[in-house]
Tab-separated table of C-alpha atoms and ligand atoms in Angstrom:
chain	number	residue	atom	x	y	z
R	262	MET	CA	0.068	-0.006	0.085
R	263	LYS	CA	1.378	3.682	-0.875
R	264	ALA	CA	0.755	6.372	1.762
R	265	LEU	CA	-1.801	8.402	-0.080
R	266	GLU	CA	-3.620	5.472	-1.930
R	267	GLY	CA	-7.107	6.416	-2.477
R	268	ILE	CA	-6.563	10.209	-2.514
R	269	LYS	CA	-7.642	12.011	-5.731
R	270	VAL	CA	-6.114	15.118	-6.781
R	271	LEU	CA	-7.597	17.299	-9.190
R	272	ASP	CA	-4.289	18.905	-10.616
R	273	PHE	CA	-4.852	22.112	-12.011
R	274	THR	CA	-1.279	23.166	-11.917
R	275	HIS	CA	1.211	24.374	-14.655
R	276	VAL	CA	4.857	25.325	-15.353
R	277	GLN	CA	6.861	24.251	-12.053
R	278	SER	CA	5.715	25.298	-8.817
R	279	GLY	CA	2.371	23.427	-8.761
R	280	PRO	CA	3.648	20.456	-10.756
R	281	THR	CA	6.452	19.744	-8.163
R	282	CYS	CA	3.898	19.377	-5.504
R	283	THR	CA	1.315	17.309	-7.402
R	284	GLN	CA	4.254	14.996	-8.572
R	285	ILE	CA	5.111	14.282	-4.827
R	286	LEU	CA	1.452	13.398	-4.049
R	287	GLY	CA	1.611	11.182	-6.994
R	288	TRP	CA	4.972	9.280	-5.626
R	289	PHE	CA	3.250	8.959	-2.593
R	290	GLY	CA	0.378	6.947	-4.280
R	291	ALA	CA	-2.342	9.839	-4.942
R	292	ASP	CA	-4.327	9.423	-8.274
R	293	VAL	CA	-3.188	12.791	-9.738
R	294	ILE	CA	-5.652	13.871	-12.456
R	295	LYS	CA	-3.808	16.773	-14.594
R	296	VAL	CA	-6.293	19.113	-16.130
R	297	GLU	CA	-5.032	20.617	-19.258
R	298	ARG	CA	-6.341	23.082	-21.962
R	299	PRO	CA	-7.446	21.066	-25.039
R	300	GLY	CA	-4.949	21.042	-27.676
R	301	VAL	CA	-2.327	23.108	-25.623
R	302	GLY	CA	-1.681	21.432	-22.449
R	303	ASP	CA	0.808	22.766	-19.784
R	304	ALA	CA	2.913	25.448	-21.764
R	305	THR	CA	5.979	23.785	-20.708
R	306	ARG	CA	5.282	20.531	-22.811
R	307	LYS	CA	6.269	22.556	-25.672
R	308	GLN	CA	9.081	24.687	-23.809
R	309	LEU	CA	13.063	23.999	-24.274
R	310	ILE	CA	12.296	21.489	-26.694
R	311	ASP	CA	15.387	18.885	-27.275
R	312	VAL	CA	13.564	16.167	-29.171
R	313	PRO	CA	11.089	17.519	-32.047
R	314	GLY	CA	7.579	16.423	-31.603
R	315	ALA	CA	8.022	15.011	-28.103
R	316	ASP	CA	7.175	16.572	-24.810
R	317	SER	CA	10.013	18.393	-23.425
R	318	LEU	CA	12.221	17.462	-20.434
R	319	TYR	CA	10.903	20.608	-18.610
R	320	PHE	CA	7.541	18.897	-18.776
R	321	THR	CA	8.311	15.135	-18.257
R	322	MET	CA	10.728	15.683	-15.317
R	323	LEU	CA	7.967	17.636	-13.381
R	324	ASN	CA	4.973	15.648	-14.151
R	325	HIS	CA	5.502	11.845	-13.404
R	326	ASN	CA	2.924	9.734	-11.909
R	327	LYS	CA	-0.065	11.711	-13.101
R	328	ARG	CA	-2.899	11.003	-15.674
R	329	SER	CA	-3.751	13.983	-18.133
R	330	ILE	CA	-7.371	14.928	-19.284
R	331	GLU	CA	-8.024	17.655	-21.748
R	332	LEU	CA	-10.802	19.881	-20.306
R	333	ASN	CA	-11.772	23.374	-21.603
R	334	SER	CA	-12.941	25.029	-18.155
R	335	LYS	CA	-14.403	27.865	-19.905
R	336	ASN	CA	-17.013	26.123	-21.916
R	337	GLU	CA	-20.348	25.086	-20.293
R	338	THR	CA	-19.643	21.341	-20.884
R	339	GLY	CA	-16.376	21.651	-19.389
R	340	LYS	CA	-17.540	23.434	-16.473
R	341	GLU	CA	-19.989	20.527	-15.743
R	342	VAL	CA	-17.068	17.983	-16.030
R	343	LEU	CA	-14.941	20.189	-13.738
R	344	THR	CA	-17.543	20.303	-11.131
R	345	ARG	CA	-17.949	16.377	-11.134
R	346	LEU	CA	-14.129	16.300	-10.763
R	347	ILE	CA	-14.294	18.489	-7.849
R	348	GLU	CA	-16.952	16.216	-6.284
R	349	GLU	CA	-14.782	13.338	-6.666
R	350	CYS	CA	-11.493	14.555	-5.440
R	351	ASP	CA	-9.830	14.966	-2.264
R	352	VAL	CA	-7.480	17.972	-3.129
R	353	LEU	CA	-7.559	20.572	-5.818
R	354	VAL	CA	-4.179	22.017	-6.494
R	355	GLU	CA	-3.871	25.132	-8.805
R	356	ASN	CA	-1.098	27.877	-9.623
R	357	PHE	CA	-3.018	30.147	-11.888
R	358	ALA	CA	-2.303	33.693	-12.026
R	359	PRO	CA	-4.362	35.469	-9.206
R	360	GLY	CA	-8.190	35.603	-9.916
R	361	ALA	CA	-8.095	33.006	-12.756
R	362	LEU	CA	-10.062	30.247	-10.750
R	363	ASP	CA	-12.676	32.985	-9.955
R	364	ARG	CA	-12.880	34.037	-13.602
R	365	MET	CA	-13.675	30.481	-14.489
R	366	GLY	CA	-16.303	30.648	-12.009
R	367	PHE	CA	-14.826	28.308	-9.337
R	368	SER	CA	-14.029	30.713	-6.372
R	369	TRP	CA	-13.180	28.979	-3.044
R	370	GLU	CA	-16.772	29.492	-1.866
R	371	ARG	CA	-18.212	27.778	-4.868
R	372	ILE	CA	-15.817	24.891	-4.387
R	373	GLN	CA	-16.436	24.366	-0.891
R	374	GLU	CA	-20.224	24.340	-2.028
R	375	ILE	CA	-19.527	21.572	-4.390
R	376	ASN	CA	-17.593	19.638	-1.984
R	377	PRO	CA	-16.969	20.677	1.772
R	378	ARG	CA	-14.174	18.055	2.086
R	379	ILE	CA	-12.234	19.246	-0.343
R	380	ILE	CA	-8.630	20.770	0.222
R	381	MET	CA	-8.094	23.454	-2.246
R	382	ALA	CA	-4.438	24.259	-2.446
R	383	SER	CA	-2.822	27.533	-4.241
R	384	ILE	CA	0.337	28.924	-4.872
R	385	LYS	CA	0.577	32.752	-5.774
R	386	GLY	CA	3.868	34.940	-6.334
R	387	PHE	CA	2.782	37.089	-3.141
R	388	GLY	CA	0.553	36.940	-0.212
R	389	PRO	CA	-2.428	39.254	0.384
R	390	GLY	CA	-1.204	43.031	0.103
R	391	LYS	CA	0.074	45.321	-2.429
R	392	TYR	CA	1.712	42.896	-4.715
R	393	GLU	CA	-1.229	40.260	-4.741
R	394	ASP	CA	-2.320	40.627	-8.322
R	395	CYS	CA	1.390	40.187	-9.815
R	396	LYS	CA	2.455	37.282	-12.039
R	397	VAL	CA	5.322	35.783	-10.423
R	398	TYR	CA	8.042	33.496	-11.867
R	399	GLU	CA	11.049	31.742	-10.259
R	400	ASN	CA	13.587	34.773	-10.002
R	401	VAL	CA	10.982	37.268	-9.205
R	402	ALA	CA	10.425	35.204	-5.967
R	403	GLN	CA	14.088	34.601	-5.218
R	404	CYS	CA	14.571	38.501	-5.578
R	405	ALA	CA	11.440	39.456	-3.509
R	406	GLY	CA	12.084	36.556	-0.626
R	407	GLY	CA	15.657	38.326	0.032
R	408	SER	CA	17.515	35.377	-1.472
R	409	ALA	CA	19.337	37.556	-4.194
R	410	SER	CA	20.165	40.337	-2.033
R	411	THR	CA	22.194	37.958	-0.029
R	412	THR	CA	23.645	35.788	-2.817
R	413	GLY	CA	26.745	36.736	-4.416
R	414	PHE	CA	30.024	38.466	-3.939
R	415	ARG	CA	30.185	41.843	-1.820
R	416	ASP	CA	31.618	43.567	-4.809
R	417	GLY	CA	29.220	42.182	-7.513
R	418	PRO	CA	25.523	42.345	-8.137
R	419	PRO	CA	22.810	40.155	-6.339
R	420	LEU	CA	22.745	36.771	-7.893
R	421	VAL	CA	19.905	34.390	-8.353
R	422	THR	CA	20.686	30.568	-7.275
R	423	GLY	CA	20.308	27.596	-9.684
R	424	ALA	CA	18.287	25.458	-7.236
R	425	GLN	CA	14.785	26.400	-7.907
R	426	ILE	CA	13.792	27.655	-4.417
R	427	GLY	CA	10.970	29.816	-5.714
R	428	ASP	CA	9.065	27.091	-7.621
R	429	SER	CA	10.243	23.725	-6.371
R	430	GLY	CA	10.683	25.325	-2.864
R	431	THR	CA	7.046	26.566	-2.934
R	432	GLY	CA	5.763	23.329	-4.297
R	433	LEU	CA	7.382	21.416	-1.353
R	434	HIS	CA	5.961	23.827	1.188
R	435	LEU	CA	2.492	23.497	-0.437
R	436	CYS	CA	2.765	19.594	-0.047
R	437	LEU	CA	3.293	19.749	3.421
R	438	GLY	CA	0.272	22.204	3.770
R	439	ILE	CA	-1.956	19.567	1.917
R	440	VAL	CA	-0.897	16.608	3.762
R	441	THR	CA	-1.303	18.350	6.917
R	442	ALA	CA	-4.870	19.499	5.751
R	443	LEU	CA	-5.717	15.770	4.966
R	444	PHE	CA	-4.621	14.876	8.276
R	445	GLN	CA	-6.926	17.460	10.155
R	446	ARG	CA	-9.614	16.285	7.703
R	447	GLU	CA	-9.451	12.924	9.307
R	448	LYS	CA	-10.857	14.475	12.509
R	449	SER	CA	-12.825	17.243	11.458
R	450	GLY	CA	-14.409	16.118	8.382
R	451	ARG	CA	-13.899	19.209	6.679
R	452	GLY	CA	-11.612	20.449	3.996
R	453	GLN	CA	-9.845	23.978	4.064
R	454	LYS	CA	-7.737	26.103	1.811
R	455	VAL	CA	-4.033	25.928	1.818
R	456	SER	CA	-2.150	28.976	0.449
R	457	CYS	CA	1.556	29.630	-0.358
R	458	ALA	CA	3.194	32.625	-1.670
R	459	MET	CA	6.510	32.076	-3.436
R	460	GLN	CA	7.977	35.344	-1.661
R	461	ASP	CA	7.073	33.617	1.728
R	462	SER	CA	8.877	30.127	0.847
R	463	VAL	CA	11.873	31.956	-0.550
R	464	LEU	CA	12.017	33.830	2.713
R	465	ASN	CA	11.421	30.779	4.866
R	466	LEU	CA	14.522	29.193	3.340
R	467	ALA	CA	16.399	32.407	3.676
R	468	ARG	CA	15.565	32.565	7.362
R	469	VAL	CA	19.340	32.661	8.447
R	470	LYS	CA	19.753	35.837	6.445
R	471	LEU	CA	17.104	37.507	8.459
R	472	ARG	CA	18.529	36.332	11.604
R	473	ASP	CA	21.699	38.076	10.499
R	474	GLN	CA	19.943	41.390	9.848
R	475	GLN	CA	18.876	41.462	13.378
R	476	ARG	CA	22.355	40.693	14.781
R	477	LEU	CA	23.749	43.663	12.775
R	478	ASP	CA	22.170	45.955	15.434
R	479	ALA	CA	24.716	44.329	17.973
R	480	GLY	CA	27.651	44.813	15.690
R	481	PRO	CA	29.527	43.303	12.753
R	482	LEU	CA	29.036	39.763	11.679
R	483	LYS	CA	32.317	38.442	12.694
R	484	GLU	CA	31.931	35.167	10.895
R	485	TYR	CA	31.627	36.851	7.588
R	486	SER	CA	34.957	37.261	5.754
R	487	GLN	CA	33.986	40.981	5.488
R	488	PHE	CA	34.516	41.611	9.192
R	489	GLY	CA	38.416	39.895	8.785
R	490	GLU	CA	38.947	42.366	6.059
R	491	GLY	CA	38.159	45.440	8.006
R	492	ILE	CA	35.458	46.406	5.739
R	493	PRO	CA	32.515	48.116	7.392
R	494	PHE	CA	28.882	46.694	7.194
R	495	GLY	CA	26.072	48.670	5.931
R	496	GLU	CA	22.352	48.508	7.044
R	497	ALA	CA	21.365	45.154	5.591
R	498	THR	CA	22.808	41.750	5.391
R	499	PRO	CA	25.581	41.962	2.942
R	500	ARG	CA	26.281	39.268	0.298
R	501	ALA	CA	28.541	36.628	1.889
R	502	GLY	CA	30.324	35.039	-1.149
R	503	ASN	CA	30.864	31.369	-0.415
R	504	ASP	CA	31.294	31.857	3.440
R	505	SER	CA	29.459	29.279	5.280
R	506	GLY	CA	26.197	30.544	6.923
R	507	GLY	CA	26.492	28.696	10.362
R	508	GLY	CA	29.196	30.516	12.019
R	509	GLN	CA	32.240	28.361	11.219
R	510	PRO	CA	34.455	29.965	8.425
R	511	GLY	CA	34.244	27.913	4.999
R	512	ARG	CA	35.242	28.566	1.457
R	513	ILE	CA	35.097	27.114	-2.142
R	514	LEU	CA	38.886	26.169	-2.866
R	515	LYS	CA	40.531	25.291	-6.147
R	516	CYS	CA	41.341	21.603	-6.335
R	517	LYS	CA	43.893	19.875	-8.944
R	518	GLY	CA	42.991	20.235	-12.353
R	519	TRP	CA	41.090	23.567	-11.823
R	520	GLU	CA	42.561	25.266	-14.764
R	521	GLN	CA	40.666	23.120	-17.197
R	522	ASP	CA	37.669	21.953	-15.205
R	523	PRO	CA	35.528	24.606	-13.907
R	524	ASN	CA	34.030	22.330	-11.465
R	525	ALA	CA	37.314	21.108	-9.836
R	526	TYR	CA	36.687	22.729	-6.570
R	527	THR	CA	35.919	21.731	-3.164
R	528	TYR	CA	33.975	23.436	-0.089
R	529	PHE	CA	36.152	23.545	2.925
R	530	ILE	CA	35.038	24.411	6.645
R	531	ILE	CA	37.502	25.068	9.294
R	532	GLN	CA	35.368	24.358	12.429
R	533	ALA	CA	37.103	25.025	15.748
R	534	ALA	CA	37.038	21.417	16.787
R	535	ILE	CA	39.033	20.021	13.874
R	536	TRP	CA	41.476	22.987	13.622
R	537	GLU	CA	44.479	21.004	14.719
R	538	LYS	CA	43.578	18.277	12.224
R	539	VAL	CA	43.436	20.821	9.363
R	540	CYS	CA	46.882	22.090	10.446
R	541	ASP	CA	48.367	18.663	10.300
R	542	VAL	CA	46.830	17.723	7.065
R	543	ILE	CA	47.800	20.814	5.161
R	544	GLY	CA	51.434	20.541	6.549
R	545	LYS	CA	51.183	23.609	8.971
R	546	PRO	CA	51.491	21.827	12.417
R	547	GLU	CA	52.895	25.136	13.897
R	548	TRP	CA	49.550	27.066	13.455
R	549	LYS	CA	48.139	24.558	16.388
R	550	THR	CA	50.094	26.552	18.962
R	551	GLU	CA	51.030	29.838	17.402
R	552	GLU	CA	49.710	33.017	18.483
R	553	GLY	CA	47.497	34.524	16.186
R	554	TYR	CA	46.230	31.238	14.725
R	555	ALA	CA	45.701	28.995	17.838
R	556	LYS	CA	42.269	30.385	18.812
R	557	PRO	CA	39.446	30.962	16.530
R	558	PRO	CA	38.683	34.854	17.155
R	559	GLU	CA	42.525	35.167	16.563
R	560	ARG	CA	42.147	33.643	13.201
R	561	LEU	CA	39.389	36.043	11.814
R	562	ASP	CA	41.577	38.594	10.439
R	563	LYS	CA	43.713	36.211	8.544
R	564	LEU	CA	41.128	34.090	6.943
R	565	ASN	CA	42.089	35.064	3.467
R	566	HIS	CA	45.903	33.973	4.361
R	567	ILE	CA	44.645	30.600	5.961
R	568	PHE	CA	42.560	29.696	3.110
R	569	GLU	CA	45.018	30.529	0.612
R	570	THR	CA	47.330	28.161	2.291
R	571	ILE	CA	44.991	25.423	2.543
R	572	GLU	CA	44.092	26.043	-1.158
R	573	GLN	CA	47.918	25.463	-2.060
R	574	TRP	CA	47.330	22.063	-0.433
R	575	THR	CA	43.872	21.395	-2.193
R	576	MET	CA	45.445	22.134	-5.506
R	577	THR	CA	47.576	19.238	-5.170
R	578	LYS	CA	44.699	16.946	-4.946
R	579	THR	CA	41.534	16.112	-6.920
R	580	LYS	CA	38.383	17.048	-5.018
R	581	PHE	CA	37.787	13.554	-4.371
R	582	GLU	CA	41.166	12.904	-2.741
R	583	VAL	CA	40.486	16.030	-0.785
R	584	MET	CA	37.358	14.225	0.450
R	585	ASP	CA	39.213	10.939	1.015
R	586	ILE	CA	41.814	12.475	3.026
R	587	CYS	CA	39.618	14.687	5.092
R	588	ASN	CA	36.711	12.623	5.850
R	589	PRO	CA	38.352	10.329	8.308
R	590	HIS	CA	39.514	13.504	10.342
R	591	ASP	CA	35.832	14.816	10.227
R	592	ILE	CA	37.058	17.800	8.621
R	593	PRO	CA	33.910	19.016	6.563
R	594	VAL	CA	34.410	18.938	2.871
R	595	GLY	CA	32.373	18.743	-0.304
R	596	PRO	CA	33.366	18.209	-3.709
R	597	ILE	CA	31.748	20.637	-6.218
R	598	LEU	CA	29.480	18.148	-8.286
R	599	SER	CA	28.842	18.952	-11.845
R	600	MET	CA	25.408	17.851	-13.211
R	601	LYS	CA	27.333	15.580	-15.535
R	602	GLU	CA	28.936	13.770	-12.401
R	603	ILE	CA	25.575	13.694	-10.793
R	604	ALA	CA	24.020	12.119	-13.793
R	605	GLU	CA	26.590	9.359	-13.722
R	606	ASP	CA	26.520	8.516	-10.032
R	607	GLU	CA	25.492	4.884	-9.652
R	608	GLY	CA	25.076	5.568	-6.105
R	609	LEU	CA	22.179	8.018	-6.785
R	610	PHE	CA	20.390	5.280	-9.123
R	611	ALA	CA	20.756	2.872	-6.375
R	612	THR	CA	18.685	4.853	-3.959
R	613	GLY	CA	16.049	5.876	-6.564
R	614	THR	CA	17.230	9.649	-6.139
R	615	MET	CA	18.095	9.381	-9.782
R	616	VAL	CA	15.983	7.213	-12.338
R	617	ARG	CA	15.827	6.280	-15.828
R	618	VAL	CA	12.365	6.693	-17.333
R	619	ASP	CA	10.979	5.442	-20.712
R	620	HIS	CA	8.785	7.756	-22.667
R	621	PRO	CA	7.038	6.610	-25.861
R	622	GLU	CA	7.931	9.858	-27.747
R	623	ARG	CA	11.392	10.504	-26.375
R	624	GLY	CA	12.957	7.011	-25.376
R	625	GLU	CA	14.934	6.881	-22.033
R	626	TYR	CA	15.624	9.985	-20.035
R	627	LEU	CA	17.063	10.629	-16.660
R	628	SER	CA	15.086	12.218	-13.832
R	629	VAL	CA	15.348	12.895	-10.148
R	630	GLY	CA	13.198	10.480	-8.189
R	631	CYS	CA	11.485	11.137	-5.176
R	632	PRO	CA	14.058	12.641	-2.539
R	633	ILE	CA	11.717	11.652	0.370
R	634	LYS	CA	11.986	8.268	1.351
R	635	LEU	CA	9.399	6.575	3.468
R	636	SER	CA	9.918	2.882	4.416
R	637	ASP	CA	6.541	1.613	4.034
R	638	SER	CA	5.550	3.377	0.837
R	639	GLU	CA	7.730	2.480	-1.949
R	640	VAL	CA	7.929	5.150	-4.969
R	641	GLU	CA	7.773	3.696	-8.541
R	642	VAL	CA	8.465	6.661	-10.749
R	643	THR	CA	6.232	6.244	-13.987
R	644	ARG	CA	6.551	8.624	-16.958
R	645	SER	CA	4.479	11.780	-17.627
R	646	PRO	CA	1.255	11.515	-19.562
R	647	LEU	CA	0.844	12.544	-23.093
R	648	LEU	CA	-1.748	15.227	-23.606
R	649	GLY	CA	-5.158	14.081	-22.909
R	650	GLU	CA	-3.693	10.450	-22.815
R	651	HIS	CA	-6.467	9.678	-20.322
R	652	THR	CA	-9.285	11.732	-20.936
R	653	THR	CA	-11.793	8.797	-21.763
R	654	GLU	CA	-10.456	6.812	-19.047
R	655	ILE	CA	-11.140	9.734	-16.280
R	656	LEU	CA	-14.516	10.520	-17.744
R	657	SER	CA	-15.812	6.933	-17.588
R	658	GLU	CA	-13.817	5.284	-14.500
R	659	VAL	CA	-13.449	8.286	-12.371
R	660	LEU	CA	-16.519	10.471	-13.128
R	661	GLY	CA	-18.926	7.487	-14.152
R	662	TYR	CA	-20.205	8.843	-17.675
R	663	SER	CA	-21.054	6.254	-20.284
R	664	GLY	CA	-23.279	5.686	-23.182
R	665	ASP	CA	-24.991	8.655	-24.649
R	666	GLU	CA	-23.754	10.915	-21.708
R	667	LEU	CA	-20.240	10.131	-22.525
R	668	GLU	CA	-20.854	10.832	-26.207
R	669	ARG	CA	-22.369	14.020	-25.264
R	670	ILE	CA	-19.388	15.158	-23.557
R	671	THR	CA	-16.686	13.971	-25.876
R	672	GLY	CA	-18.640	15.457	-28.771
R	673	SER	CA	-19.018	18.693	-27.111
R	674	GLY	CA	-15.391	20.097	-27.816
R	675	ALA	CA	-14.766	20.620	-24.104
R	676	VAL	CA	-12.643	17.702	-23.842
R	677	GLY	CA	-10.327	18.060	-27.028
R	678	GLU	CA	-9.752	15.517	-29.560
R	679	ILE	CA	-10.241	12.066	-28.354
R	680	LYS	CA	-7.113	10.068	-28.952
R	681	ALA	CA	-6.528	6.265	-28.998
R	682	GLU	CA	-5.788	5.090	-25.544
R	683	ALA	CA	-2.309	5.143	-24.155
R	684	ALA	CA	0.268	4.934	-26.784
R	685	GLU	CA	2.607	2.630	-24.607
Z	148	COA	C1	2.865	31.131	-13.901
Z	148	COA	C2	2.116	32.488	-14.186
Z	148	COA	C3	2.882	33.886	-14.362
Z	148	COA	C4	1.667	32.156	-15.664
Z	148	COA	O1	0.713	32.989	-16.409
Z	148	COA	P1	-0.132	32.759	-17.643
Z	148	COA	O2	0.948	31.916	-18.661
Z	148	COA	O3	-0.485	34.028	-18.197
Z	148	COA	O4	-1.167	31.830	-17.181
Z	148	COA	P2	-2.491	32.108	-16.060
Z	148	COA	O5	-2.310	31.293	-14.926
Z	148	COA	O6	-2.865	33.529	-16.221
Z	148	COA	O7	-3.574	31.364	-16.994
Z	148	COA	C5	-3.973	31.857	-18.318
Z	148	COA	C6	-5.444	31.542	-18.746
Z	148	COA	O8	-5.310	30.176	-19.012
Z	148	COA	C7	-6.675	29.739	-18.596
Z	148	COA	N1	-6.952	28.570	-18.540
Z	148	COA	C8	-5.751	27.530	-17.880
Z	148	COA	N2	-6.306	26.243	-18.056
Z	148	COA	C9	-7.526	26.348	-18.696
Z	148	COA	C10	-8.261	25.187	-19.051
Z	148	COA	N3	-8.168	23.987	-18.932
Z	148	COA	N4	-9.259	25.586	-19.913
Z	148	COA	C11	-9.633	26.913	-20.054
Z	148	COA	N5	-8.962	28.000	-19.708
Z	148	COA	C12	-7.798	27.628	-19.175
Z	148	COA	C13	-6.901	30.695	-17.213
Z	148	COA	O9	-7.942	30.560	-16.614
Z	148	COA	C14	-6.322	31.948	-17.631
Z	148	COA	O10	-7.457	32.646	-18.324
Z	148	COA	P3	-7.763	34.131	-17.816
Z	148	COA	O11	-6.659	35.115	-17.951
Z	148	COA	O12	-8.912	34.281	-18.836
Z	148	COA	O13	-8.233	34.134	-16.372
Z	148	COA	C15	0.725	32.631	-13.623
Z	148	COA	O14	0.021	31.512	-13.622
Z	148	COA	C16	1.083	32.858	-12.032
Z	148	COA	O15	1.493	33.891	-11.647
Z	148	COA	N6	0.757	31.713	-11.098
Z	148	COA	C17	1.083	31.929	-9.894
Z	148	COA	C18	2.568	31.864	-9.441
Z	148	COA	C19	3.421	30.800	-9.749
Z	148	COA	O16	3.145	29.468	-9.652
Z	148	COA	N7	4.458	31.075	-10.501
Z	148	COA	C20	5.494	29.962	-10.833
Z	148	COA	C21	5.243	29.330	-12.255
Z	148	COA	S1	6.517	28.126	-12.265
C-alpha cells in the first residue's frame, strides 16, 4: 500500500511550482489527474524542446505519476465536468495567476459548496497585500524573498541561485500544507484552503539571513569574511560570497585540474573542533599553537591567508582525494559536483534519487526521483502522461460517464480531440 492511496488530486497546475507539488503526491500514491487546456496543455510541454515532436524534459521531469485529461474549463460542458471532478476529488491544486479560478466561476466559496471535504491548495507569487495581483516566476520570487540580495559576492551584483527555491521550494511547502490539511480532515471531516506565496517560501528558506539582519544591530557579523578584511557593514545583511552560513569559516577552494575543469573545487570548513587536524593535514602543524592562529577569534583577520594556504594544499589533490583525506578526520569538505558527475553517479540511481524513465515519444531519459524516502511506501516513478492520454478513462472510470452521456461530452468540444488510448 502507498501512503496516499485512495486520495484523488485534481491537478490544475502548470509550469513548475504547482507540478512539483502534485508530482510528490503522485509518488506517494495519490491518483493525480492533471487537467489541461485542449490541444495546448501545460505550456512547458513545448518549452525548451530537445527532441522535436516530443514533450520537453521541462514537462516530463515535473509531471511523473500523473494522468492527463484535456478539458476546457471555460466552456459550459467543461464546467460541468470540472464540477464532477471537484465532487470526486479530495484535493484541488492550482497555481494560476491571481483571480483566474474565480474568473472561471470556481471561487473557493463555490468549490466548498460543491465539495465541503475538498482541500484547495494554491500557489501565488505574493500573499495578500500590494503585490497580490502580480504574476510571478522563479527569479522574481528569489529576489522578493531576500535570497538574491544575500547571494553573490560583496563587490558584485545580487545573484539568483540555480536551485529553484521559488518554484520547487514553494511546491514543497504546499505539499506539506496539503498532507497536513488531509490529516486534520481525518478528525474535522472538513476541507480547507491551503495557500503558499512564493515570496514567503523563499523567505522561509532564507531565514538565516533575516537572523543576520537582526544581529547587525549588535555589531558586525564576525563570521563574514568582510569582518576579517576590516570592511564596514552597511544597514542590511550583505552578500557573503561562499562564506558558510553557520558561523564556521568556510570557502570554496581550487583543486587539482581547476585550470581546465570549471568544477574542480571543494568546499572546505575550518570548524574550531577540527582546527588541529586541518593544520596537520595541510602541513602547517605550527599553527596549532602559534599566537594569532591557535584560537578561532584570532584567526578571523587572517582567513584569506589561511584559506589561500589551505588552497595551496587542495590544489595538489583532486576534489575526491580531498574528500578521502579529510573525511576520516571529520574535516567537513564537499566536492563541487557537476550535473554531468551527478547524472553518472550510480550510487544515486541505487537509492532511487536518480531514475531512468522510458517515454513513448522521447525514449529513455534521466530524472530526479523522489528525494523523500518512506520505509513503508515505496515509490515507483512512472513517465509523464501525453496530453489528454487519459481523457476517456477519467471520464468513464473516475466520473462514471457512459453511453450517450459520454458521447455528449466527448462530442461537445470541451475535452479536445479524443485520442487512441495510451500509446505505450
Ligand atoms: C505562472 C504564471 C505567471 C503564468 O501566467 P499565464 O501563462 O498567463 O497563465 P495564467 O495562470 O494567467 O492562465 C492563463 C489563462 O488560461 C486559462 N486556462 C488555464 N487552463 C485552462 C483550461 N483548462 N481551460 C480553459 N482555460 C484555461 C486561465 O483561466 C487563464 O485565463 P484568464 O486569464 O482569462 O483568467 C501565472 O500562472 C502565475 O502567476 N501563477 C502563480 C505563481 C506561480 O505559480 N508562478 C510560478 C510558475 S512556475
